[in-house]
Amino acid sequence: MTLLGQCGVPTYQPNQKISRESQLLPAPSVKKINTSGNKLANVGVKPEYNCETFRLPYLIPASGAAAAMPSTVNTESTAVQFNQQGETYLSQGKLEEAIASCEQALKIHPNFAPAYKTLGNVLQAQGRMEEARHWYAKAIEIEPNFAEVYANLGSIYAQQEKWSEAIKFYQKAIAIKPNFAGVYRNLAKVFGQISKPAEAQQCWYQAFSLEPEKVSPAEHLNLGDALFRQEKFPEAIACYQRTIKLDPNLATAYQNLGEALKKQGKLDEAT
């Protein structure tokens, strides 16, 4: 039986970084660390601040006509548009414009949690982690079950190598949104950093199961091999079957699938 890949992790893992939400965006001010063969981006952090002192310089509370707007629907719709514009600017790397759009959304709708989340994303992209954490906390205060915000908080702690806090926030995000594949990927990387390969494999398995089309046949195969070595045969079988679905000509996948089926006593299926 030919089992491929390194025990415990898919082969592509070392060059990946902890990401915000499910987006694999590079972090600024990156320096690499190397603990157990698995590299993680580490972002430089500004000195500790009192979160209560954070104020956006141009964030103006709603007043006058904006505060008196009679239609909640219109107010929220306008805030949504500004927030979407901010997300577009963020994706284009236009960070100052993104902040300005968030300010406009919050001027119109001061309790619009998505705008606080986008604002946190921008500040995180700028490496202003403590400020980002402040606005994420504000978003959660308004919307306690905001899974993406918990995920982003997890990424801040992971980038600061505060592993237990990162795990806590990632697990909270998954508890709220069980199909959050990106969080499973990030959580797998954290478990890899603290030398918990079994937990990492399980997270990779969940991520691969949720988004099998985003994973190469070789990666499915390697994870199946790692799970086989852990004697997690049902999960290994699922990985091999996904490998074959993506690449019907990969002979090793058929061979390893047969071995896993034999371990399950499914001799008829193995032949």
mmCIF file of C-alpha atoms in Angstrom:
data_model
loop_
_atom_site.group_PDB
_atom_site.id
_atom_site.type_symbol
_atom_site.label_atom_id
_atom_site.label_comp_id
_atom_site.label_asym_id
_atom_site.label_seq_id
_atom_site.Cartn_x
_atom_site.Cartn_y
_atom_site.Cartn_z
ATOM 1 C CA MET A 1 0.000 0.000 0.000
ATOM 2 C CA THR A 2 1.415 3.385 -0.990
ATOM 3 C CA LEU A 3 0.438 6.153 1.389
ATOM 4 C CA LEU A 4 1.460 9.665 0.324
ATOM 5 C CA GLY A 5 2.102 12.893 2.205
ATOM 6 C CA GLN A 6 3.400 13.796 5.650
ATOM 7 C CA CYS A 7 1.651 12.471 8.715
ATOM 8 C CA GLY A 8 -0.853 14.876 10.195
ATOM 9 C CA VAL A 9 -1.183 17.659 7.640
ATOM 10 C CA PRO A 10 -2.016 18.110 3.961
ATOM 11 C CA THR A 11 1.096 18.834 1.951
ATOM 12 C CA TYR A 12 0.070 22.347 0.957
ATOM 13 C CA GLN A 13 -0.402 23.576 4.506
ATOM 14 C CA PRO A 14 3.037 25.060 5.372
ATOM 15 C CA ASN A 15 2.750 28.042 3.026
ATOM 16 C CA GLN A 16 -0.768 29.036 4.050
ATOM 17 C CA LYS A 17 -1.591 31.866 6.445
ATOM 18 C CA ILE A 18 -4.281 32.450 8.973
ATOM 19 C CA SER A 19 -6.997 34.371 7.149
ATOM 20 C CA ARG A 20 -9.809 36.739 7.922
ATOM 21 C CA GLU A 21 -13.168 34.993 7.756
ATOM 22 C CA SER A 22 -13.182 32.644 4.806
ATOM 23 C CA GLN A 23 -11.077 34.992 2.670
ATOM 24 C CA LEU A 24 -7.421 34.074 2.291
ATOM 25 C CA LEU A 25 -6.122 37.628 2.331
ATOM 26 C CA PRO A 26 -2.422 38.260 3.085
ATOM 27 C CA ALA A 27 -1.688 40.078 6.321
ATOM 28 C CA PRO A 28 0.533 43.188 6.455
ATOM 29 C CA SER A 29 3.918 43.445 8.185
ATOM 30 C CA VAL A 30 4.504 39.725 7.906
ATOM 31 C CA LYS A 31 7.372 37.876 9.452
ATOM 32 C CA LYS A 32 7.592 34.105 9.361
ATOM 33 C CA ILE A 33 7.959 31.771 12.292
ATOM 34 C CA ASN A 34 8.813 28.109 12.104
ATOM 35 C CA THR A 35 7.849 25.839 14.963
ATOM 36 C CA SER A 36 6.894 22.384 13.764
ATOM 37 C CA GLY A 37 7.242 22.714 10.012
ATOM 38 C CA ASN A 38 3.988 24.645 9.744
ATOM 39 C CA LYS A 39 4.402 28.385 9.114
ATOM 40 C CA LEU A 40 1.953 31.004 10.215
ATOM 41 C CA ALA A 41 1.898 34.695 9.410
ATOM 42 C CA ASN A 42 2.726 36.822 12.444
ATOM 43 C CA VAL A 43 1.567 40.430 12.277
ATOM 44 C CA GLY A 44 3.328 43.226 14.118
ATOM 45 C CA VAL A 45 1.020 44.749 16.733
ATOM 46 C CA LYS A 46 0.936 48.297 18.060
ATOM 47 C CA PRO A 47 1.316 48.879 21.834
ATOM 48 C CA GLU A 48 -1.663 48.132 24.026
ATOM 49 C CA TYR A 49 -4.316 50.822 24.138
ATOM 50 C CA ASN A 50 -7.396 51.420 26.186
ATOM 51 C CA CYS A 51 -10.161 50.416 23.778
ATOM 52 C CA GLU A 52 -12.444 53.068 25.197
ATOM 53 C CA THR A 53 -10.141 55.752 23.791
ATOM 54 C CA PHE A 54 -10.519 54.620 20.168
ATOM 55 C CA ARG A 55 -12.436 57.070 18.053
ATOM 56 C CA LEU A 56 -12.457 57.422 14.308
ATOM 57 C CA PRO A 57 -11.347 60.967 13.505
ATOM 58 C CA TYR A 58 -14.159 61.582 11.039
ATOM 59 C CA LEU A 59 -16.919 59.468 12.569
ATOM 60 C CA ILE A 60 -19.780 61.893 13.239
ATOM 61 C CA PRO A 61 -22.824 60.789 15.255
ATOM 62 C CA ALA A 62 -26.119 60.893 13.385
ATOM 63 C CA SER A 63 -27.876 64.181 13.871
ATOM 64 C CA GLY A 64 -30.273 66.559 12.206
ATOM 65 C CA ALA A 65 -32.023 65.167 9.135
ATOM 66 C CA ALA A 66 -30.158 61.859 9.319
ATOM 67 C CA ALA A 67 -31.228 61.255 12.912
ATOM 68 C CA ALA A 68 -34.776 62.234 12.115
ATOM 69 C CA MET A 69 -35.221 59.949 9.145
ATOM 70 C CA PRO A 70 -38.642 58.346 9.558
ATOM 71 C CA SER A 71 -38.040 55.192 7.562
ATOM 72 C CA THR A 72 -35.966 52.508 9.280
ATOM 73 C CA VAL A 73 -36.027 50.475 6.077
ATOM 74 C CA ASN A 74 -34.589 53.340 4.018
ATOM 75 C CA THR A 75 -31.985 54.082 6.679
ATOM 76 C CA GLU A 76 -30.765 50.484 6.803
ATOM 77 C CA SER A 77 -30.849 50.150 3.021
ATOM 78 C CA THR A 78 -28.627 53.208 2.648
ATOM 79 C CA ALA A 79 -26.265 51.910 5.340
ATOM 80 C CA VAL A 80 -26.078 48.574 3.542
ATOM 81 C CA GLN A 81 -25.086 50.348 0.330
ATOM 82 C CA PHE A 82 -22.321 52.323 2.036
ATOM 83 C CA ASN A 83 -21.064 49.193 3.766
ATOM 84 C CA GLN A 84 -21.009 47.247 0.506
ATOM 85 C CA GLN A 85 -19.071 50.094 -1.050
ATOM 86 C CA GLY A 86 -16.637 49.899 1.856
ATOM 87 C CA GLU A 87 -16.155 46.177 1.321
ATOM 88 C CA THR A 88 -15.480 46.810 -2.359
ATOM 89 C CA TYR A 89 -12.859 49.432 -1.521
ATOM 90 C CA LEU A 90 -11.283 47.014 0.964
ATOM 91 C CA SER A 91 -11.032 44.288 -1.668
ATOM 92 C CA GLN A 92 -9.330 46.827 -3.966
ATOM 93 C CA GLY A 93 -6.863 47.868 -1.266
ATOM 94 C CA LYS A 94 -8.355 51.383 -1.050
ATOM 95 C CA LEU A 95 -8.345 51.413 2.731
ATOM 96 C CA GLU A 96 -8.949 55.107 3.397
ATOM 97 C CA GLU A 97 -11.929 55.090 1.044
ATOM 98 C CA ALA A 98 -13.208 51.968 2.799
ATOM 99 C CA ILE A 99 -13.030 53.720 6.170
ATOM 100 C CA ALA A 100 -14.882 56.727 4.771
ATOM 101 C CA SER A 101 -17.680 54.494 3.461
ATOM 102 C CA CYS A 102 -18.015 52.803 6.847
ATOM 103 C CA GLU A 103 -18.196 56.214 8.499
ATOM 104 C CA GLN A 104 -21.038 57.190 6.174
ATOM 105 C CA ALA A 105 -22.908 53.970 6.971
ATOM 106 C CA LEU A 106 -22.518 54.544 10.711
ATOM 107 C CA LYS A 107 -23.460 58.207 10.452
ATOM 108 C CA ILE A 108 -26.790 57.119 8.993
ATOM 109 C CA HIS A 109 -27.237 53.990 11.126
ATOM 110 C CA PRO A 110 -25.060 54.067 14.285
ATOM 111 C CA ASN A 111 -26.104 50.529 15.295
ATOM 112 C CA PHE A 112 -25.356 48.840 11.975
ATOM 113 C CA ALA A 113 -23.163 45.907 13.037
ATOM 114 C CA PRO A 114 -21.884 44.950 9.528
ATOM 115 C CA ALA A 115 -20.277 48.378 9.142
ATOM 116 C CA TYR A 116 -18.393 47.918 12.418
ATOM 117 C CA LYS A 117 -17.232 44.528 11.128
ATOM 118 C CA THR A 118 -16.033 46.026 7.834
ATOM 119 C CA LEU A 119 -14.291 48.792 9.741
ATOM 120 C CA GLY A 120 -12.555 46.169 11.848
ATOM 121 C CA ASN A 121 -11.499 44.355 8.668
ATOM 122 C CA VAL A 122 -9.926 47.539 7.295
ATOM 123 C CA LEU A 123 -8.030 48.252 10.486
ATOM 124 C CA GLN A 124 -6.894 44.639 10.652
ATOM 125 C CA ALA A 125 -5.612 44.952 7.080
ATOM 126 C CA GLN A 126 -3.657 48.034 8.205
ATOM 127 C CA GLY A 127 -2.113 46.073 11.070
ATOM 128 C CA ARG A 128 -4.006 48.148 13.676
ATOM 129 C CA MET A 129 -5.052 45.096 15.636
ATOM 130 C CA GLU A 130 -6.168 46.662 18.917
ATOM 131 C CA GLU A 131 -8.376 49.147 17.104
ATOM 132 C CA ALA A 132 -9.792 46.372 14.941
ATOM 133 C CA ARG A 133 -10.575 44.353 18.064
ATOM 134 C CA HIS A 134 -12.432 47.337 19.534
ATOM 135 C CA TRP A 135 -14.761 47.682 16.547
ATOM 136 C CA TYR A 136 -15.290 43.926 16.324
ATOM 137 C CA ALA A 137 -16.372 44.020 19.962
ATOM 138 C CA LYS A 138 -18.817 46.796 19.094
ATOM 139 C CA ALA A 139 -20.280 44.673 16.283
ATOM 140 C CA ILE A 140 -20.770 41.734 18.670
ATOM 141 C CA GLU A 141 -22.358 44.018 21.240
ATOM 142 C CA ILE A 142 -25.007 44.891 18.650
ATOM 143 C CA GLU A 143 -25.226 41.451 17.017
ATOM 144 C CA PRO A 144 -24.077 38.746 19.483
ATOM 145 C CA ASN A 145 -24.253 35.893 16.938
ATOM 146 C CA PHE A 146 -22.061 37.486 14.274
ATOM 147 C CA ALA A 147 -19.971 34.442 13.289
ATOM 148 C CA GLU A 148 -17.659 36.308 10.906
ATOM 149 C CA VAL A 149 -16.636 38.727 13.649
ATOM 150 C CA TYR A 150 -15.749 35.911 16.052
ATOM 151 C CA ALA A 151 -13.706 34.377 13.223
ATOM 152 C CA ASN A 152 -11.827 37.621 12.658
ATOM 153 C CA LEU A 153 -11.113 37.971 16.363
ATOM 154 C CA GLY A 154 -9.749 34.437 16.256
ATOM 155 C CA SER A 155 -7.441 35.456 13.422
ATOM 156 C CA ILE A 156 -6.130 38.453 15.362
ATOM 157 C CA TYR A 157 -5.235 36.242 18.311
ATOM 158 C CA ALA A 158 -3.712 33.614 16.035
ATOM 159 C CA GLN A 159 -1.521 36.208 14.336
ATOM 160 C CA GLN A 160 -0.399 37.283 17.807
ATOM 161 C CA GLU A 161 0.311 33.624 18.669
ATOM 162 C CA LYS A 162 -2.292 33.649 21.448
ATOM 163 C CA TRP A 163 -3.404 30.164 20.546
ATOM 164 C CA SER A 164 -5.934 29.423 23.299
ATOM 165 C CA GLU A 165 -7.813 32.664 22.627
ATOM 166 C CA ALA A 166 -7.727 31.996 18.888
ATOM 167 C CA ILE A 167 -9.176 28.523 19.391
ATOM 168 C CA LYS A 168 -11.927 29.899 21.616
ATOM 169 C CA PHE A 169 -13.079 32.472 19.080
ATOM 170 C CA TYR A 170 -12.833 30.090 16.117
ATOM 171 C CA GLN A 171 -14.885 27.495 17.968
ATOM 172 C CA LYS A 172 -17.461 30.147 18.844
ATOM 173 C CA ALA A 173 -17.735 31.077 15.154
ATOM 174 C CA ILE A 174 -18.234 27.421 14.200
ATOM 175 C CA ALA A 175 -20.837 26.930 16.925
ATOM 176 C CA ILE A 176 -22.850 29.769 15.383
ATOM 177 C CA LYS A 177 -22.146 28.825 11.756
ATOM 178 C CA PRO A 178 -21.280 25.101 11.500
ATOM 179 C CA ASN A 179 -20.643 25.248 7.728
ATOM 180 C CA PHE A 180 -17.902 27.892 8.027
ATOM 181 C CA ALA A 181 -15.166 26.138 6.047
ATOM 182 C CA GLY A 182 -12.652 28.973 6.285
ATOM 183 C CA VAL A 183 -12.728 28.866 10.070
ATOM 184 C CA TYR A 184 -12.077 25.120 10.079
ATOM 185 C CA ARG A 185 -9.016 25.774 7.900
ATOM 186 C CA ASN A 186 -7.701 28.438 10.254
ATOM 187 C CA LEU A 187 -8.425 26.294 13.295
ATOM 188 C CA ALA A 188 -6.512 23.420 11.680
ATOM 189 C CA LYS A 189 -3.484 25.698 11.283
ATOM 190 C CA VAL A 190 -3.647 26.723 14.928
ATOM 191 C CA PHE A 191 -3.835 23.104 16.092
ATOM 192 C CA GLY A 192 -0.844 22.416 13.864
ATOM 193 C CA GLN A 193 1.067 25.192 15.612
ATOM 194 C CA ILE A 194 0.480 23.685 19.052
ATOM 195 C CA SER A 195 1.334 20.130 17.947
ATOM 196 C CA LYS A 196 -2.151 18.645 18.008
ATOM 197 C CA PRO A 197 -2.157 16.755 14.682
ATOM 198 C CA ALA A 198 -5.290 14.715 15.371
ATOM 199 C CA GLU A 199 -7.350 17.845 16.047
ATOM 200 C CA ALA A 200 -5.793 19.530 13.006
ATOM 201 C CA GLN A 201 -6.691 16.591 10.778
ATOM 202 C CA GLN A 202 -10.285 16.646 11.967
ATOM 203 C CA CYS A 203 -10.561 20.351 11.153
ATOM 204 C CA TRP A 204 -9.012 19.828 7.718
ATOM 205 C CA TYR A 205 -11.505 17.023 7.164
ATOM 206 C CA GLN A 206 -14.432 19.310 8.015
ATOM 207 C CA ALA A 207 -13.093 22.063 5.746
ATOM 208 C CA PHE A 208 -12.498 19.657 2.859
ATOM 209 C CA SER A 209 -15.945 18.106 3.335
ATOM 210 C CA LEU A 210 -17.663 21.486 3.190
ATOM 211 C CA GLU A 211 -15.763 22.741 0.121
ATOM 212 C CA PRO A 212 -14.416 19.670 -1.703
ATOM 213 C CA GLU A 213 -14.240 21.492 -5.019
ATOM 214 C CA LYS A 214 -11.701 23.976 -3.609
ATOM 215 C CA VAL A 215 -9.248 21.186 -2.773
ATOM 216 C CA SER A 216 -7.012 19.345 -5.235
ATOM 217 C CA PRO A 217 -7.190 15.550 -5.644
ATOM 218 C CA ALA A 218 -3.700 15.232 -4.149
ATOM 219 C CA GLU A 219 -4.762 17.163 -1.051
ATOM 220 C CA HIS A 220 -7.813 14.952 -0.542
ATOM 221 C CA LEU A 221 -5.574 11.923 -0.997
ATOM 222 C CA ASN A 222 -2.957 13.132 1.485
ATOM 223 C CA LEU A 223 -5.571 13.880 4.118
ATOM 224 C CA GLY A 224 -7.098 10.445 3.562
ATOM 225 C CA ASP A 225 -3.684 8.897 4.140
ATOM 226 C CA ALA A 226 -3.202 10.847 7.381
ATOM 227 C CA LEU A 227 -6.634 9.764 8.615
ATOM 228 C CA PHE A 228 -5.897 6.165 7.605
ATOM 229 C CA ARG A 229 -2.799 6.226 9.801
ATOM 230 C CA GLN A 230 -4.968 7.461 12.654
ATOM 231 C CA GLU A 231 -7.306 4.511 11.965
ATOM 232 C CA LYS A 232 -10.149 6.882 11.141
ATOM 233 C CA PHE A 233 -11.267 4.681 8.290
ATOM 234 C CA PRO A 234 -14.727 6.147 7.489
ATOM 235 C CA GLU A 235 -13.205 9.610 7.104
ATOM 236 C CA ALA A 236 -10.292 8.213 5.086
ATOM 237 C CA ILE A 237 -12.733 6.428 2.782
ATOM 238 C CA ALA A 238 -14.640 9.694 2.208
ATOM 239 C CA CYS A 239 -11.378 11.455 1.302
ATOM 240 C CA TYR A 240 -10.383 8.735 -1.164
ATOM 241 C CA GLN A 241 -13.838 8.803 -2.751
ATOM 242 C CA ARG A 242 -13.591 12.571 -3.228
ATOM 243 C CA THR A 243 -10.137 12.091 -4.755
ATOM 244 C CA ILE A 244 -11.518 9.622 -7.283
ATOM 245 C CA LYS A 245 -14.464 11.887 -8.095
ATOM 246 C CA LEU A 246 -12.063 14.723 -8.899
ATOM 247 C CA ASP A 247 -9.473 12.534 -10.642
ATOM 248 C CA PRO A 248 -10.822 9.150 -11.805
ATOM 249 C CA ASN A 249 -7.393 8.213 -13.183
ATOM 250 C CA LEU A 250 -5.468 8.407 -9.896
ATOM 251 C CA ALA A 251 -4.590 4.756 -9.274
ATOM 252 C CA THR A 252 -3.221 5.305 -5.771
ATOM 253 C CA ALA A 253 -6.610 6.543 -4.584
ATOM 254 C CA TYR A 254 -8.281 3.301 -5.696
ATOM 255 C CA GLN A 255 -5.585 1.232 -3.993
ATOM 256 C CA ASN A 256 -5.815 3.117 -0.719
ATOM 257 C CA LEU A 257 -9.616 3.113 -0.832
ATOM 258 C CA GLY A 258 -9.531 -0.661 -1.147
ATOM 259 C CA GLU A 259 -7.241 -0.951 1.877
ATOM 260 C CA ALA A 260 -9.491 1.297 3.953
ATOM 261 C CA LEU A 261 -12.596 -0.668 2.965
ATOM 262 C CA LYS A 262 -10.859 -3.909 4.001
ATOM 263 C CA LYS A 263 -10.153 -2.377 7.410
ATOM 264 C CA GLN A 264 -13.879 -1.739 7.688
ATOM 265 C CA GLY A 265 -14.648 -5.333 6.770
ATOM 266 C CA LYS A 266 -16.235 -4.272 3.482
ATOM 267 C CA LEU A 267 -14.438 -6.878 1.402
ATOM 268 C CA ASP A 268 -16.991 -6.899 -1.429
ATOM 269 C CA GLU A 269 -16.598 -3.151 -1.959
ATOM 270 C CA ALA A 270 -12.812 -3.387 -1.696
ATOM 271 C CA THR A 271 -12.445 -5.769 -4.665
#
